[in-house]
Structure formats: C-alpha cells, structure tokens
Short mmCIF file of C-alpha atoms and ligand atoms in Angstrom, two decimals:
data_model
loop_
_atom_site.label_atom_id
_atom_site.label_comp_id
_atom_site.label_asym_id
_atom_site.label_seq_id
_atom_site.Cartn_x
_atom_site.Cartn_y
_atom_site.Cartn_z
CA MET N 700 -53.34 1.97 115.52
CA ASP N 701 -56.63 1.94 117.38
CA ALA N 702 -56.19 -1.52 118.97
CA PRO N 703 -57.10 -1.43 122.67
CA ARG N 704 -54.19 -2.17 125.01
CA LEU N 705 -54.24 -5.25 127.14
CA LEU N 706 -51.80 -6.24 129.85
CA VAL N 707 -51.38 -9.91 130.79
CA ILE N 708 -49.94 -10.45 134.28
CA ASP N 709 -49.13 -14.13 134.79
CA ASP N 710 -45.97 -15.83 136.01
CA ASP N 711 -46.53 -19.04 134.01
CA PRO N 712 -44.91 -18.43 130.60
CA GLN N 713 -47.08 -21.03 128.85
CA VAL N 714 -50.34 -19.61 130.14
CA ALA N 715 -49.13 -16.05 129.47
CA ASP N 716 -48.24 -17.01 125.88
CA PHE N 717 -51.60 -18.65 125.32
CA MET N 718 -53.56 -15.66 126.62
CA THR N 719 -51.35 -13.24 124.70
CA GLU N 720 -51.96 -15.10 121.46
CA VAL N 721 -55.72 -15.25 121.93
CA ALA N 722 -55.86 -11.56 122.87
CA CYS N 723 -53.78 -10.58 119.81
CA LEU N 724 -56.11 -12.57 117.58
CA SER N 725 -59.07 -10.82 119.23
CA GLY N 726 -57.64 -7.48 118.10
CA TYR N 727 -55.77 -6.24 121.19
CA SER N 728 -52.30 -4.84 121.42
CA VAL N 729 -50.81 -7.01 124.16
CA THR N 730 -48.01 -6.62 126.69
CA THR N 731 -47.06 -9.44 129.06
CA VAL N 732 -45.53 -9.11 132.49
CA GLN N 733 -44.35 -12.04 134.59
CA ARG N 734 -42.97 -10.29 137.65
CA ARG N 735 -44.60 -7.88 140.01
CA ALA N 736 -41.57 -5.60 139.90
CA ASP N 737 -42.26 -4.85 136.22
CA CYS N 738 -45.92 -3.95 136.66
CA GLU N 739 -45.55 -0.33 137.70
CA ALA N 740 -43.39 0.73 134.76
CA CYS N 741 -45.57 -1.23 132.38
CA LEU N 742 -48.80 0.34 133.64
CA ALA N 743 -47.29 3.81 133.34
CA ALA N 744 -45.89 3.23 129.87
CA ASN N 745 -48.88 1.44 128.36
CA ALA N 746 -51.96 2.76 130.15
CA PRO N 747 -53.77 -0.52 129.36
CA GLU N 748 -57.53 -0.51 128.97
CA VAL N 749 -57.81 -4.16 130.03
CA ILE N 750 -55.74 -6.22 132.50
CA ILE N 751 -55.82 -10.01 132.76
CA LEU N 752 -54.55 -10.78 136.25
CA ASP N 753 -53.47 -14.14 137.62
CA LEU N 754 -54.61 -14.17 141.25
CA GLN N 755 -51.79 -16.46 142.40
CA MET N 756 -48.26 -15.42 141.62
CA PRO N 757 -45.23 -16.45 143.68
CA GLU N 758 -44.15 -12.99 144.84
CA MET N 759 -47.56 -11.44 144.65
CA ASP N 760 -50.80 -12.05 146.45
CA GLY N 761 -53.58 -11.16 143.99
CA VAL N 762 -55.70 -9.47 146.64
CA GLU N 763 -52.82 -7.25 147.70
CA PHE N 764 -52.26 -6.47 144.06
CA LEU N 765 -55.90 -5.42 143.63
CA ARG N 766 -55.43 -3.03 146.55
CA TRP N 767 -52.26 -1.73 144.92
CA LEU N 768 -54.14 -1.10 141.65
CA ALA N 769 -56.95 0.65 143.53
CA GLU N 770 -54.50 2.95 145.34
CA ARG N 771 -53.16 4.01 141.96
CA ARG N 772 -56.74 4.58 140.72
CA ILE N 773 -56.21 2.29 137.77
CA THR N 774 -59.24 2.61 135.50
CA ALA N 775 -58.53 -0.43 133.28
CA GLY N 776 -61.10 -3.23 133.22
CA ILE N 777 -59.78 -6.23 135.18
CA LEU N 778 -60.31 -9.88 134.35
CA LEU N 779 -59.21 -12.30 137.08
CA VAL N 780 -57.90 -15.75 136.28
CA SER N 781 -57.23 -18.36 138.92
CA GLY N 782 -57.19 -22.06 139.64
CA ALA N 783 -59.03 -21.37 142.91
CA ASP N 784 -62.68 -22.40 143.13
CA VAL N 785 -65.48 -20.16 141.99
CA ARG N 786 -66.29 -18.86 145.48
CA VAL N 787 -62.76 -17.58 146.01
CA ARG N 788 -62.69 -15.99 142.56
CA ASN N 789 -66.04 -14.32 143.15
CA ALA N 790 -64.92 -13.02 146.53
CA ALA N 791 -61.84 -11.47 144.89
CA ARG N 792 -64.01 -9.93 142.17
CA ARG N 793 -66.38 -8.42 144.76
CA LEU N 794 -63.43 -7.08 146.70
CA GLY N 795 -62.12 -5.40 143.54
CA THR N 796 -65.52 -3.76 142.99
CA GLU N 797 -65.56 -2.60 146.63
CA LEU N 798 -62.16 -1.03 146.12
CA GLY N 799 -63.53 0.96 143.17
CA LEU N 800 -61.90 -1.09 140.43
CA ARG N 801 -63.69 -1.90 137.20
CA MET N 802 -63.98 -5.70 137.39
CA LEU N 803 -64.84 -7.50 134.15
CA GLY N 804 -65.24 -11.01 135.55
CA THR N 805 -63.29 -14.14 136.42
CA LEU N 806 -62.03 -17.14 134.49
CA GLN N 807 -61.19 -20.59 135.80
CA LYS N 808 -57.70 -21.97 135.14
CA PRO N 809 -56.90 -23.83 132.95
CA VAL N 810 -58.50 -21.18 130.76
CA ARG N 811 -60.69 -22.50 127.95
CA LEU N 812 -60.12 -20.95 124.54
CA ALA N 813 -63.79 -20.35 123.70
CA GLU N 814 -64.48 -18.72 127.04
CA LEU N 815 -61.48 -16.38 126.83
CA GLU N 816 -62.34 -15.40 123.25
CA GLU N 817 -65.91 -14.60 124.21
CA VAL N 818 -64.96 -12.41 127.17
CA LEU N 819 -62.32 -10.56 125.19
CA GLN N 820 -64.71 -9.90 122.33
CA GLN N 821 -67.47 -8.66 124.62
CA THR N 822 -65.01 -6.41 126.43
CA ARG N 823 -63.70 -5.03 123.20
CA GLN N 824 -67.17 -4.10 122.05
CA SER N 825 -67.84 -2.23 125.29
CA LEU N 826 -64.66 -0.11 125.05
CA PRO N 827 -64.89 3.25 123.34
CA SER N 828 -63.44 3.22 119.83
CA ALA N 829 -61.80 6.00 117.85
CA GLN N 830 -65.02 6.12 115.84
CA ASN N 831 -67.06 6.74 119.04
CA LEU N 832 -64.66 9.50 120.06
CA GLU N 833 -64.84 11.15 116.69
CA THR N 834 -68.63 11.19 116.80
CA ALA N 835 -68.53 12.48 120.37
CA LEU N 836 -66.28 15.36 119.31
CA ALA N 837 -68.51 16.22 116.37
CA GLU N 838 -71.52 16.20 118.71
CA ARG N 839 -69.69 18.16 121.42
CA GLN N 840 -70.30 15.53 124.07
CA PHE N 841 -67.32 16.63 126.17
CA VAL N 842 -67.62 18.86 129.21
CA VAL N 843 -64.84 20.61 131.08
CA HIS N 844 -64.85 20.64 134.86
CA TYR N 845 -62.70 22.98 136.93
CA GLN N 846 -60.80 22.22 140.10
CA PRO N 847 -59.62 25.12 142.27
CA GLN N 848 -55.98 25.84 143.06
CA ILE N 849 -55.16 28.04 146.05
CA ALA N 850 -52.06 29.94 147.13
CA LEU N 851 -50.37 28.78 150.33
CA ASP N 852 -47.91 31.64 150.50
CA SER N 853 -49.18 35.19 150.72
CA PRO N 854 -52.03 35.82 150.78
CA ALA N 855 -52.71 32.29 151.99
CA GLY N 856 -55.96 30.72 150.92
CA THR N 857 -56.61 32.90 147.87
CA VAL N 858 -58.05 31.08 144.89
CA VAL N 859 -55.52 31.76 142.16
CA GLY N 860 -56.51 29.33 139.48
CA MET N 861 -58.49 26.40 138.20
CA GLU N 862 -57.37 23.24 136.46
CA ALA N 863 -59.49 22.30 133.45
CA LEU N 864 -60.30 18.58 133.47
CA VAL N 865 -62.25 17.11 130.60
CA ARG N 866 -65.04 14.51 130.93
CA TRP N 867 -67.06 12.68 128.33
CA GLN N 868 -70.81 12.87 128.77
CA ARG N 869 -71.93 9.75 126.91
CA PRO N 870 -75.56 9.99 125.79
CA GLY N 871 -77.63 7.87 128.12
CA GLY N 872 -74.53 7.09 130.21
CA GLY N 873 -72.62 8.71 133.01
CA LEU N 874 -69.59 10.98 132.90
CA VAL N 875 -66.58 9.05 131.62
CA PRO N 876 -63.33 10.06 133.38
CA PRO N 877 -60.47 11.28 131.17
CA LEU N 878 -58.11 8.38 131.80
CA GLU N 879 -60.64 6.11 130.07
CA PHE N 880 -60.45 8.00 126.77
CA ILE N 881 -57.36 10.27 126.68
CA PRO N 882 -54.98 7.38 125.83
CA LEU N 883 -57.29 6.42 122.96
CA ALA N 884 -57.47 10.05 121.81
CA GLU N 885 -53.67 10.16 121.81
CA ARG N 886 -53.33 6.93 119.86
CA SER N 887 -55.96 7.76 117.30
CA GLY N 888 -54.71 11.27 116.58
CA LEU N 889 -57.86 12.89 118.01
CA ILE N 890 -56.07 14.50 120.97
CA ASP N 891 -55.37 17.55 118.81
CA VAL N 892 -59.03 18.27 118.22
CA LEU N 893 -59.98 17.37 121.79
CA THR N 894 -57.39 19.75 123.27
CA GLU N 895 -58.55 22.48 120.91
CA TYR N 896 -62.10 21.92 122.15
CA VAL N 897 -60.98 22.16 125.79
CA LEU N 898 -59.00 25.34 125.09
CA GLU N 899 -61.98 26.90 123.36
CA GLN N 900 -64.18 26.20 126.42
CA VAL N 901 -61.50 27.43 128.82
CA LEU N 902 -60.98 30.73 127.00
CA ALA N 903 -64.74 31.35 126.94
CA GLU N 904 -64.92 30.68 130.70
CA ILE N 905 -61.97 32.96 131.47
CA THR N 906 -63.85 35.77 129.71
CA ALA N 907 -67.10 34.94 131.50
CA TRP N 908 -65.41 34.79 134.94
CA ARG N 909 -63.63 38.08 134.33
CA GLY N 910 -67.03 39.61 133.68
CA GLN N 911 -67.85 38.58 137.26
CA GLY N 912 -64.63 39.96 138.70
CA LEU N 913 -62.86 36.58 138.93
CA GLU N 914 -59.25 36.54 137.73
CA PHE N 915 -57.95 33.00 137.42
CA THR N 916 -55.02 31.36 135.75
CA VAL N 917 -56.46 28.25 134.13
CA ALA N 918 -54.32 25.15 133.79
CA VAL N 919 -54.90 23.03 130.70
CA ASN N 920 -53.41 19.55 130.31
CA ILE N 921 -51.36 19.15 127.18
CA ALA N 922 -50.50 15.63 126.06
CA PRO N 923 -46.74 15.35 125.36
CA ILE N 924 -47.57 13.96 121.94
CA LEU N 925 -48.79 17.45 120.95
CA LEU N 926 -45.30 18.79 121.50
CA GLU N 927 -44.34 17.50 118.09
CA ARG N 928 -46.05 20.36 116.31
CA LEU N 929 -43.64 23.22 115.71
CA ASP N 930 -46.47 25.62 114.95
CA LEU N 931 -48.10 25.04 118.37
CA PRO N 932 -46.77 28.21 120.09
CA ASP N 933 -47.98 30.49 117.29
CA HIS N 934 -51.27 28.69 117.12
CA TYR N 935 -51.96 28.99 120.86
CA ALA N 936 -50.80 32.63 120.85
CA GLU N 937 -53.29 33.32 118.08
CA LEU N 938 -56.12 31.55 119.97
CA VAL N 939 -55.67 33.73 123.07
CA ARG N 940 -55.11 36.91 121.05
CA ARG N 941 -58.40 36.42 119.22
CA ARG N 942 -60.15 36.27 122.58
CA GLY N 943 -58.32 39.30 123.94
CA ILE N 944 -56.74 37.22 126.70
CA GLU N 945 -53.08 37.46 127.65
CA PRO N 946 -51.08 34.19 127.42
CA ALA N 947 -50.15 34.33 131.13
CA ALA N 948 -53.78 33.50 131.96
CA LEU N 949 -53.10 29.98 130.67
CA LYS N 950 -50.86 27.43 132.31
CA LEU N 951 -50.03 24.47 130.11
CA GLU N 952 -49.52 21.35 132.23
CA ILE N 953 -47.37 18.72 130.63
CA THR N 954 -46.92 15.25 131.97
CA GLU N 955 -43.34 14.17 131.94
CA SER N 956 -43.34 11.17 129.73
CA GLY N 957 -41.46 8.78 127.59
CA ALA N 958 -43.28 10.40 124.70
CA MET N 959 -40.89 13.37 124.91
CA GLN N 960 -38.46 11.50 122.78
CA ASN N 961 -37.57 14.29 120.47
CA ALA N 962 -35.99 16.42 123.19
CA ALA N 963 -34.69 19.13 120.87
CA ARG N 964 -38.08 19.69 119.29
CA THR N 965 -39.88 19.63 122.65
CA MET N 966 -37.40 22.15 124.03
CA ASP N 967 -37.89 24.38 121.00
CA ILE N 968 -41.68 24.36 121.43
CA LEU N 969 -41.67 24.81 125.19
CA THR N 970 -39.16 27.65 125.04
CA ARG N 971 -41.22 29.51 122.47
CA LEU N 972 -44.40 28.98 124.52
CA ARG N 973 -42.63 30.56 127.51
CA LEU N 974 -41.26 33.43 125.39
CA LYS N 975 -44.81 34.14 124.29
CA GLY N 976 -45.85 34.40 127.93
CA PHE N 977 -47.63 31.08 128.69
CA ALA N 978 -46.96 29.51 132.07
CA LEU N 979 -45.69 25.90 131.93
CA GLY N 980 -46.25 23.31 134.61
CA MET N 981 -44.63 19.89 134.85
CA ASP N 982 -47.46 17.59 135.91
CA ASP N 983 -47.24 14.47 138.08
CA PHE N 984 -43.68 15.33 139.06
CA GLY N 985 -41.74 12.41 140.47
CA THR N 986 -43.59 9.59 138.72
CA GLY N 987 -42.38 9.60 135.14
CA TYR N 988 -39.16 9.43 133.27
CA SER N 989 -35.98 11.37 134.03
CA SER N 990 -37.85 14.08 135.90
CA LEU N 991 -34.71 15.93 136.83
CA VAL N 992 -33.27 15.90 133.35
CA GLN N 993 -36.52 17.22 131.91
CA LEU N 994 -36.72 19.89 134.59
CA TYR N 995 -33.16 20.92 133.95
CA ARG N 996 -33.58 21.12 130.20
CA MET N 997 -37.05 22.51 129.78
CA PRO N 998 -38.24 26.00 130.75
CA PHE N 999 -40.96 25.05 133.23
CA SER N 1000 -42.34 27.70 135.58
CA GLU N 1001 -44.02 25.29 138.01
CA ILE N 1002 -43.84 21.72 139.17
CA LYS N 1003 -46.85 19.79 140.40
CA ILE N 1004 -46.05 17.21 143.02
CA ASP N 1005 -47.85 14.03 142.05
CA LYS N 1006 -50.86 13.14 144.14
CA SER N 1007 -49.53 9.66 144.94
CA PHE N 1008 -47.04 11.29 147.37
CA VAL N 1009 -49.48 13.83 148.75
CA LEU N 1010 -52.20 11.22 149.41
CA GLU N 1011 -49.67 9.25 151.48
CA CYS N 1012 -48.01 12.13 153.30
CA GLU N 1013 -49.68 11.66 156.67
CA ARG N 1014 -48.76 8.01 157.07
CA ASN N 1015 -45.59 7.59 155.10
CA GLU N 1016 -42.29 9.22 156.03
CA GLU N 1017 -40.79 8.47 152.61
CA ALA N 1018 -43.60 10.32 150.88
CA ARG N 1019 -42.91 13.29 153.17
CA VAL N 1020 -39.21 13.19 152.29
CA ILE N 1021 -40.01 13.25 148.59
CA ILE N 1022 -42.45 16.12 149.04
CA ARG N 1023 -39.91 18.14 151.03
CA THR N 1024 -37.25 17.47 148.42
CA CYS N 1025 -39.53 18.58 145.58
CA ILE N 1026 -40.41 21.78 147.43
CA ASP N 1027 -36.73 22.55 148.13
CA LEU N 1028 -35.85 21.83 144.54
CA ALA N 1029 -38.58 24.17 143.29
CA ARG N 1030 -37.52 26.90 145.70
CA ASN N 1031 -33.88 26.66 144.67
CA LEU N 1032 -34.79 26.75 140.99
CA LYS N 1033 -37.20 29.64 141.69
CA LEU N 1034 -40.22 27.71 140.44
CA ALA N 1035 -43.73 27.65 141.84
CA VAL N 1036 -44.73 24.31 143.33
CA CYS N 1037 -48.28 23.01 143.49
CA ALA N 1038 -49.27 19.91 145.44
CA GLU N 1039 -52.20 17.99 143.97
CA GLY N 1040 -54.31 15.43 145.84
CA VAL N 1041 -54.72 17.42 149.07
CA GLU N 1042 -57.54 15.57 150.79
CA THR N 1043 -57.15 16.64 154.42
CA GLU N 1044 -56.46 19.69 156.54
CA ALA N 1045 -53.40 17.93 158.00
CA ALA N 1046 -51.90 17.46 154.52
CA LEU N 1047 -52.55 21.11 153.71
CA LYS N 1048 -50.84 22.26 156.90
CA LEU N 1049 -47.87 19.99 156.32
CA LEU N 1050 -47.39 21.30 152.78
CA ARG N 1051 -47.67 24.86 153.94
CA SER N 1052 -45.15 24.34 156.73
CA HIS N 1053 -42.65 23.05 154.17
CA GLY N 1054 -43.09 26.11 151.97
CA CYS N 1055 -45.24 24.66 149.18
CA THR N 1056 -46.63 27.62 147.22
CA HIS N 1057 -49.91 26.19 145.85
CA ALA N 1058 -52.36 23.40 146.58
CA GLN N 1059 -55.18 21.57 144.86
CA GLY N 1060 -57.32 18.69 146.06
CA TYR N 1061 -60.64 17.40 147.30
CA TYR N 1062 -60.17 19.07 150.70
CA ILE N 1063 -60.22 22.42 148.94
CA GLY N 1064 -62.65 21.63 146.15
CA ARG N 1065 -63.54 18.85 143.72
CA PRO N 1066 -63.65 19.38 139.98
CA MET N 1067 -66.98 21.13 139.20
CA PRO N 1068 -68.89 22.47 136.20
CA ALA N 1069 -67.91 26.02 135.17
CA ALA N 1070 -71.26 27.42 136.26
CA GLU N 1071 -70.59 26.43 139.89
CA VAL N 1072 -67.20 28.15 140.09
CA PRO N 1073 -68.32 31.69 141.09
CA LYS N 1074 -70.53 30.43 143.93
CA TRP N 1075 -67.88 28.00 145.13
CA THR N 1076 -65.24 30.76 145.11
CA ALA N 1077 -67.43 33.11 147.18
CA GLY N 1078 -68.04 30.31 149.70
CA TRP N 1079 -64.37 29.41 149.88
CA MET N 1080 -63.23 32.97 150.47
CA LYS N 1081 -65.48 33.03 153.55
CA ARG N 1082 -63.89 29.83 154.83
CA ALA N 1083 -60.33 30.63 153.75
CA THR N 1084 -59.30 31.39 157.30
CA VAL N 1085 -58.79 27.61 157.72
CA VAL N 1086 -55.61 28.05 155.73
CA ALA N 1087 -54.37 31.36 157.08
P1 C2E M 939 -53.90 15.45 136.32
O1 C2E M 939 -53.65 16.53 135.33
O2 C2E M 939 -52.78 15.06 137.21
O3 C2E M 939 -55.17 15.95 137.15
C1 C2E M 939 -55.38 15.69 138.51
C2 C2E M 939 -56.29 14.51 138.70
O4 C2E M 939 -56.33 14.25 140.09
C3 C2E M 939 -57.74 14.78 138.29
O5 C2E M 939 -58.29 13.55 137.88
C4 C2E M 939 -58.36 15.22 139.59
O6 C2E M 939 -59.75 15.04 139.65
C5 C2E M 939 -57.65 14.29 140.56
N1 C2E M 939 -57.62 14.86 141.91
C6 C2E M 939 -57.55 16.14 142.26
N2 C2E M 939 -57.53 16.30 143.59
C7 C2E M 939 -57.60 15.06 144.11
C8 C2E M 939 -57.62 14.56 145.46
O7 C2E M 939 -57.59 15.29 146.45
N3 C2E M 939 -57.66 13.21 145.61
C9 C2E M 939 -57.69 12.38 144.54
N4 C2E M 939 -57.74 11.09 144.77
N5 C2E M 939 -57.68 12.81 143.26
C10 C2E M 939 -57.64 14.15 143.04
P2 C2E M 939 -59.14 13.41 136.54
O8 C2E M 939 -60.04 14.56 136.34
O9 C2E M 939 -59.71 12.04 136.53
O10 C2E M 939 -58.00 13.51 135.43
C11 C2E M 939 -57.05 12.51 135.30
C12 C2E M 939 -56.00 12.90 134.28
O11 C2E M 939 -56.53 12.99 132.96
C13 C2E M 939 -55.37 14.25 134.55
O12 C2E M 939 -54.42 14.12 135.57
C14 C2E M 939 -54.77 14.56 133.19
O13 C2E M 939 -53.52 13.92 133.03
C15 C2E M 939 -55.75 13.89 132.24
N6 C2E M 939 -56.60 14.93 131.65
C16 C2E M 939 -57.71 15.54 132.13
N7 C2E M 939 -58.18 16.46 131.27
C17 C2E M 939 -57.35 16.43 130.19
C18 C2E M 939 -57.29 17.16 128.95
O14 C2E M 939 -58.10 18.06 128.65
N8 C2E M 939 -56.26 16.84 128.09
C19 C2E M 939 -55.32 15.90 128.41
N9 C2E M 939 -54.36 15.66 127.51
N10 C2E M 939 -55.34 15.21 129.56
C20 C2E M 939 -56.34 15.47 130.44
MG1 MG M 940 -52.83 18.29 135.33
MG1 MG M 941 -51.27 15.39 138.08
#
C-alpha cells in the first residue's frame, strides 16, 4: 500500500525489465514506459516519487526530456542512466539541477545490480513514509499558506479569495511542497486527517480575517479520493456551522481525475455539497480525464484553467486558443473561471481581455503564511490600479 512509486523510462525492453525487477525487489511499485508518447499520461496517473531515465532514447533526447519535466514542475527524484561517459552524464545531472529538478545521481550502462540496489535503497530511505506523515500529523508539522485570488470583472483587482496550500515543515529541514507528500497521504489513507487539519486552520483564519474586516472565500483542495465518503457533505456542513461560518465562504477545489471512478457516488456527494451552499471548483481544468464529461455531469460553480496553459499563453497560440475556449465554455455554462499561474502583467491583461473572471499567480501574489495576508492585501489594494 505504502510502496513508493517508481517510473522506469527506457526503450530497451531487456534493460527496462531488469531495472523493473530490481526496483520491485527493493520495495517500489514500478511502472515502465518505453515510448515518449506514453510518459505524460503515465506521470499524471502515477505521480511517481522516483524516475529512472535513460538519457538516450530513439525518439527522445534526454536533455530535452529533462527540460520537459522541469516545465511541468515534476518533483520526483530523477536517476539518469546512460552508456555515455561520466562527464556527459554529470553534465546532464548538473543541467537537471539547474532546471530545478531533484536529481538523485547517474548510473553507467550496462547497469550493475549491486550499484542499482544500493541507490534504490538509499533513495527509499530518504523518501517520506506513511509513518513519517503520521508522526508529522500528530505533531502538527503542517502549515497552510494562502495565495490570493483577484476578480478581473467588476470591480477589477479586488482580492476576493485565497487558496489554501499545505506545506510540511520538517523539523530541521525546509518546507516540503505538497506534491511530495499528498500522493503518499492519499495512498496511505492519511489524506482524510490531513484535509481535516487544513480545514480546521482555514476556518480559524477566516474568523481571524473577518475580525480585521477581510471577507475572503477560501479555496481548499479536496483529493478526489475523499469523494467516496457519503457523509462528507454533512460533516463539512457541521464543521462550518460550529465555527459560525456560512458554507459559501469555502470553495472546494477538486482535481478532475481518474480517481472519480464511482461517478454516481461522486455526483451524489458533490450535488449535496452544492445544495448545502459550498462553492465547487474544478481544478487544473484541461489536463485530466474527460474534463467535459465531468463538467457536464457534476455541479461545479467554477473552473480553474490549468497553469500549464496560462504559463505558455504569451508565446504559444495553441495555449491561447485553449484558454479562450475554456473562458467561452465557462461563460456559456454560467460558471466563474479562474486562471492560475499568472506570472506576468501581459498574461493578466490577455486573460482579462478574453473575459476571464478571476486570476491567481505569482504576478499577483505568491502563497504566504496567514499572518502576512492582511498586510499583503492592504498593499495590493493600493497597487490594484495596474489591473483596472
Ligand atoms: P493546485 O491546487 O493547482 O495549486 C496551484 C499550484 O500552483 C500551487 O502549487 C501554487 O503555488 C502554484 N502556483 C500558483 N501560481 C503560480 C504561478 O504563477 N506560477 C507557477 N509556476 N506556479 C504557481 P503548490 O502549493 O506546490 O501545490 C501543488 C498542488 O498540491 C496543488 O495544486 C494541489 O493540487 C495540491 N495541494 C496543495 N494543498 C493541498 C491540500 O491541502 N490538499 C490536497 N488534497 N492537495 C493539496
Ligand atoms: Mg487548487
Ligand atoms: Mg491547479
């Protein structure tokens, strides 16, 4: 259940089989991909914690592939394997580090059993385990940061909400980003407790901000796996009621995902959440599975255009077409539409000119601790004329 996920990318079936077998014996849950075309779907479906990457594949230059992984902000640890000499391998490893990837090292092909076993074991020990997560939850080592969301329609520039984004403050270590532990929390059944913890923090902050005259809708990410619990709507309604907060102050953001397999049950839960007054956002729209079907079936009130399109919008016409289409779709279905990943003024202007209703991104504000939110908001309202 708790086995870390490892993805082997190698076009040579014999080598791939060998590495897969060694990794399985070292306690990983392994997926193998032999063609570049299959990588994207596999990364999305598996969220691997470790990738073993062959630097030379027929239809794929390993360096280009590292850039591709970096653009998608893949947080998995990467182990390079190649028949090239050590200087080339080291150069590729350094390049990966420069690009912001987490490089684990390099191995010379043909790969020696003992060497591979040793690296895999060391890596495994350095990955967080379900046990670590459980302790961290008991010791309340998680912090919630908040990223502002502004309105682009009237009145343009107003801060309307915050997205709650969890981080793990490991004792003696840095802040661990969510993508490095959320998949583990989902697999090990701890996502329930973790989400409860985040909600508890969020509701306390909403109350504190209101005391300072700040009215925000706060978006909380809900893993699709939680949409199996039929009592979820009543439970969340009770949580907000106890705090004297109306459900509309919370927006539950759900990533469209293959995990929504039990469509009838998911629909039941989402419909009751909406009937109780919670807002529902479909996160990362455009990247997952059957987006349109899910949107058609489920009672969402907002779609969030995935940041991969928004980050590209200034240089890529196709990304702009997708963004425009999402905005039109939202308008026609009478849904709000929020673009995430807005890093520049030009992107913000483009989104606004197409009729996007909300925006979120580093250009506006980075995720920050709750205590910084009031000061940031006051500062932003002074600058908000950049949007108007
Ligand atoms: P998400 O819900 O799509 O959140 C947006 C992510 O994009 C955040 O990453 C945010 O920091 C990042 N981002 C925002 N603006 C920009 C920008 O302008 N440029 C770039 N490059 N990135 C931007 P973060 O905080 O690392 O969170 C990653 C994901 O982890 C979230 O994606 C969400 O799916 C998940 N997550 C975070 N907190 C929770 C949680 O409490 N529960 C669950 N289940 N998932 C969570
Ligand atoms: Mg989100
Ligand atoms: Mg998103």
